[in-house]
Coordinates of C-alpha atoms and ligand atoms in Angstrom, one line a residue:
M519 CA 104.6 104.0 117.5
S520 CA 108.2 104.1 118.8
V521 CA 110.2 107.3 118.4
D522 CA 112.9 105.3 116.5
R523 CA 110.5 104.1 113.9
P524 CA 111.8 105.2 110.5
R525 CA 109.9 107.1 107.9
P526 CA 108.0 104.6 105.8
L527 CA 108.8 104.1 102.2
V528 CA 106.6 102.7 99.5
A529 CA 108.4 101.7 96.3
G530 CA 107.0 100.6 93.0
N531 CA 109.0 98.2 90.9
W532 CA 107.7 98.4 87.4
K533 CA 109.9 95.5 86.2
M534 CA 110.0 95.2 82.4
N535 CA 106.9 97.4 81.9
G536 CA 106.5 101.0 80.8
L537 CA 106.9 103.1 77.7
K538 CA 107.1 106.9 77.3
S539 CA 103.3 107.0 77.5
S540 CA 103.6 105.6 81.0
G541 CA 104.6 109.1 82.2
E542 CA 100.8 109.5 82.7
I543 CA 101.1 107.2 85.7
L544 CA 103.8 109.3 87.2
S545 CA 101.8 112.4 86.6
A546 CA 98.8 110.9 88.4
L547 CA 101.0 110.0 91.3
Q548 CA 102.4 113.5 91.5
T549 CA 98.9 115.0 91.5
S550 CA 97.8 112.8 94.4
Y551 CA 101.0 113.0 96.4
T552 CA 99.4 115.5 98.8
P553 CA 101.3 117.3 101.6
G554 CA 99.4 115.0 104.0
L555 CA 100.6 111.9 102.3
K556 CA 104.2 113.3 101.9
A557 CA 104.3 113.9 105.6
K558 CA 103.6 110.2 106.3
V559 CA 105.3 108.2 103.5
E560 CA 108.1 108.5 101.0
L561 CA 107.3 107.3 97.5
V562 CA 109.8 105.8 95.1
V563 CA 109.1 104.7 91.5
C564 CA 111.5 102.3 89.8
P565 CA 110.7 102.3 86.1
P566 CA 112.7 100.5 83.4
A567 CA 116.1 102.1 82.8
T568 CA 114.9 103.7 79.6
L569 CA 112.5 105.9 81.6
V570 CA 114.8 106.8 84.6
H571 CA 116.0 110.1 83.1
S572 CA 112.7 111.4 81.9
F573 CA 111.0 110.4 85.1
A574 CA 113.7 112.0 87.2
V575 CA 113.3 115.3 85.3
A576 CA 109.5 115.1 85.5
S577 CA 109.5 114.4 89.3
V578 CA 111.7 117.3 90.3
G579 CA 109.6 119.3 92.8
S580 CA 107.2 116.5 93.5
R581 CA 109.5 114.7 95.9
I582 CA 108.7 111.3 94.3
A583 CA 112.1 109.7 94.1
I584 CA 113.2 107.6 91.1
G585 CA 115.0 104.3 91.3
A586 CA 116.6 101.9 88.9
Q587 CA 116.1 98.1 89.0
D588 CA 119.6 96.9 88.8
C589 CA 123.2 98.2 88.2
H590 CA 126.6 96.8 87.3
A591 CA 129.2 96.6 90.0
K592 CA 131.9 98.4 88.0
E593 CA 132.0 102.1 87.3
S594 CA 132.6 101.8 83.6
G595 CA 134.2 99.4 81.1
A596 CA 133.6 96.8 78.5
Y597 CA 130.3 95.4 79.8
T598 CA 128.0 95.6 76.8
G599 CA 124.4 96.3 77.7
D600 CA 125.1 97.0 81.3
L601 CA 124.6 100.2 83.3
S602 CA 126.7 101.4 86.1
A603 CA 125.4 103.0 89.3
E604 CA 127.2 106.2 88.3
M605 CA 125.2 106.3 85.0
L606 CA 122.0 105.8 86.9
A607 CA 122.9 108.5 89.4
D608 CA 123.8 110.8 86.4
A609 CA 120.4 110.0 84.9
G610 CA 118.7 111.2 88.1
A611 CA 118.1 108.0 90.1
T612 CA 118.6 108.1 93.8
Y613 CA 117.7 104.5 94.6
V614 CA 118.5 101.2 92.9
L615 CA 117.2 97.7 93.6
A616 CA 119.9 95.0 94.2
G617 CA 119.3 91.3 94.2
H618 CA 115.7 91.2 93.3
S619 CA 114.7 87.5 93.1
E620 CA 114.1 87.8 89.4
R621 CA 117.7 88.9 89.0
R622 CA 118.8 86.1 91.3
Q623 CA 116.7 83.6 89.4
Y624 CA 117.1 84.7 85.7
H625 CA 120.6 86.1 85.9
K626 CA 122.0 83.8 88.4
E627 CA 123.0 86.6 90.8
K628 CA 124.6 85.3 94.0
D629 CA 124.8 87.1 97.3
A630 CA 128.4 88.3 96.5
D631 CA 127.2 89.8 93.2
V632 CA 124.4 91.6 95.1
C633 CA 126.8 92.9 97.6
A634 CA 129.1 94.2 94.9
K635 CA 126.1 96.0 93.3
A636 CA 125.0 97.5 96.6
M637 CA 128.6 98.7 97.1
A638 CA 128.5 100.2 93.6
A639 CA 125.3 102.0 94.5
H640 CA 126.9 103.5 97.7
R641 CA 130.0 104.5 95.7
A642 CA 127.7 106.4 93.3
G643 CA 125.7 108.0 96.1
L644 CA 122.6 105.9 95.6
T645 CA 120.5 104.1 98.2
A646 CA 120.5 100.4 97.6
I647 CA 117.3 98.4 98.2
V648 CA 118.7 95.0 98.8
C649 CA 116.1 92.2 98.3
V650 CA 116.0 88.9 100.1
G651 CA 113.4 86.1 100.4
E652 CA 112.9 82.4 100.5
T653 CA 111.5 80.1 97.9
R654 CA 108.4 77.9 98.5
E655 CA 110.6 74.9 99.0
E656 CA 112.7 76.7 101.5
R657 CA 109.7 77.8 103.5
E658 CA 108.2 74.4 103.4
A659 CA 111.4 72.9 104.7
G660 CA 111.4 75.4 107.7
K661 CA 114.5 77.2 106.4
T662 CA 113.0 80.7 105.9
I663 CA 114.9 82.5 108.7
A664 CA 118.2 80.8 108.0
V665 CA 118.0 81.5 104.3
V666 CA 117.1 85.2 104.8
R667 CA 119.8 85.7 107.4
K668 CA 122.4 84.1 105.1
Q669 CA 121.3 86.3 102.2
L670 CA 121.6 89.4 104.4
R671 CA 125.1 88.5 105.6
G672 CA 126.2 87.9 102.0
S673 CA 124.5 90.8 100.4
I674 CA 124.8 93.8 102.7
P675 CA 128.1 95.8 102.3
V676 CA 130.0 96.9 105.4
D677 CA 129.6 100.6 104.7
S678 CA 125.8 100.4 104.9
N679 CA 123.8 102.7 107.1
S680 CA 120.2 103.9 107.4
H681 CA 120.7 106.4 104.6
N682 CA 122.2 104.2 101.9
L683 CA 120.5 100.9 102.7
V684 CA 116.9 99.7 102.5
V685 CA 116.1 96.0 102.9
A686 CA 113.2 94.4 101.1
Y687 CA 111.8 91.0 102.2
E688 CA 110.1 89.4 99.3
P689 CA 109.2 85.8 99.6
V690 CA 109.7 84.4 96.1
W691 CA 106.4 82.4 96.3
A692 CA 104.4 85.5 97.1
I693 CA 105.7 87.5 94.1
G694 CA 103.0 87.9 91.4
T695 CA 100.9 85.0 92.8
G696 CA 98.3 86.8 95.0
L697 CA 99.6 84.8 97.9
T698 CA 101.0 86.5 101.0
P699 CA 102.5 85.2 104.3
T700 CA 100.4 85.7 107.4
A701 CA 101.1 88.9 109.4
A702 CA 102.7 86.6 112.1
D703 CA 105.0 85.1 109.5
V704 CA 106.0 88.6 108.2
A705 CA 106.6 89.8 111.8
E706 CA 108.9 86.8 112.5
V707 CA 111.0 87.4 109.3
H708 CA 111.2 91.2 109.8
A709 CA 112.3 90.7 113.4
A710 CA 115.1 88.4 112.3
I711 CA 116.1 90.9 109.6
R712 CA 116.2 93.7 112.3
D713 CA 118.3 91.5 114.5
E714 CA 120.7 90.7 111.7
L715 CA 121.0 94.4 110.9
K716 CA 122.3 95.0 114.4
R717 CA 125.4 93.1 113.5
L718 CA 125.6 94.3 109.8
V719 CA 124.9 98.0 110.2
G720 CA 125.8 98.6 113.8
K721 CA 123.8 99.2 116.9
A722 CA 123.5 103.0 116.5
D723 CA 121.8 102.9 113.2
H724 CA 120.1 99.5 112.7
A725 CA 116.7 100.6 114.1
K726 CA 116.5 103.3 111.4
V727 CA 117.0 101.1 108.4
R728 CA 113.8 100.7 106.5
I729 CA 112.6 97.0 106.0
L730 CA 110.0 96.7 103.3
Y731 CA 107.7 93.9 102.7
G732 CA 107.1 92.9 99.0
G733 CA 105.0 90.2 97.3
S734 CA 101.4 90.6 96.2
V735 CA 100.9 93.8 98.1
K736 CA 97.5 95.2 97.1
P737 CA 95.2 98.0 98.4
S738 CA 93.2 95.3 100.1
N739 CA 96.0 93.8 102.2
A740 CA 98.3 96.9 102.6
A741 CA 96.9 98.2 105.9
E742 CA 97.3 94.8 107.6
L743 CA 100.9 94.2 106.3
M744 CA 102.1 97.7 106.9
A745 CA 100.9 97.5 110.5
V746 CA 103.2 94.6 111.3
E747 CA 106.1 95.4 113.7
N748 CA 109.3 96.2 111.8
V749 CA 107.5 96.6 108.4
N750 CA 108.5 100.1 107.3
G751 CA 106.9 100.1 103.9
A752 CA 106.3 98.1 100.8
L753 CA 108.0 97.1 97.6
V754 CA 105.1 96.8 95.1
G755 CA 105.2 95.1 91.7
G756 CA 102.0 94.7 89.7
A757 CA 99.9 97.1 91.7
S758 CA 102.4 99.9 91.2
L759 CA 101.5 100.1 87.5
V760 CA 98.0 101.4 88.5
A761 CA 98.4 104.9 90.0
A762 CA 95.2 104.5 92.1
D763 CA 96.3 101.2 93.6
F764 CA 99.8 102.4 94.4
L765 CA 98.4 105.5 96.1
A766 CA 95.9 103.4 98.0
I767 CA 98.8 101.2 99.3
A768 CA 100.7 104.3 100.4
G769 CA 97.4 105.5 101.9
A770 CA 97.6 102.7 104.4
Y771 CA 99.9 105.1 106.3
L772 CA 97.2 107.8 106.5
G773 CA 95.6 105.6 109.2
Ligands
13P632 P1 104.1 91.8 93.0 O1 103.7 93.0 93.8 O2 103.6 91.9 91.6 O3 103.8 90.5 93.7 O4 105.7 91.9 92.8 C1 106.5 92.1 93.9 C2 107.8 92.4 93.5 O5 108.6 91.6 93.0 C3 108.3 93.8 93.8 O6 109.7 93.9 93.6

């Protein structure tokens, strides 16, 4: 393991799942987030916005960070139904996802929108987890690397550094399908992301930016995926809703 290797981060994206009663899952995570595991991996839970505040209050002391799933680019204003990064920070979030493929697909978010949201996150003192990834058609056409590099160039703000930016590579075709790229494919894309970060984040800091893999991460494949060069953690959807599975994924770092 190189000395430069950043502290791994395993984040759970609950998507549109979770009610007050789901606090039980957070409690189970807290109980099992042992000093040994804390030493090896950082945990982030991104519940729906309705639960951000109560989860942030409940997780004080456990060192499980709470993230939101989206934010508006502006600080405040007439944007009915939206939430600003400042509001999320006020509610206790320290992370926010930007540009998840479901936002890009269902809300037509473009790279420029994602960049504006990541800038808003930085303005509010949040760490942005900027998501990129190719569709099945793009992969089959051999465009994966070009697509991911273009998304990064369009989505990562100039003020990014290893403290306020995490990148998540999530191939769209791997999300919720049970399909995953091969370890070699993941290595190729993550190496290209690291290379692109050299230009976008700067030589001094680019090696410390965490690059997560996401898309059908399960306890059964976590160890193999997390061992890939330049994979510094996971962004987990479905499996993050089951405390034992999420912990087993994080446990891949216990070796
Ligand atoms: P799954 O882990 O359910 O495939 O979802 C991945 C994802 O979209 C996380 O943001």
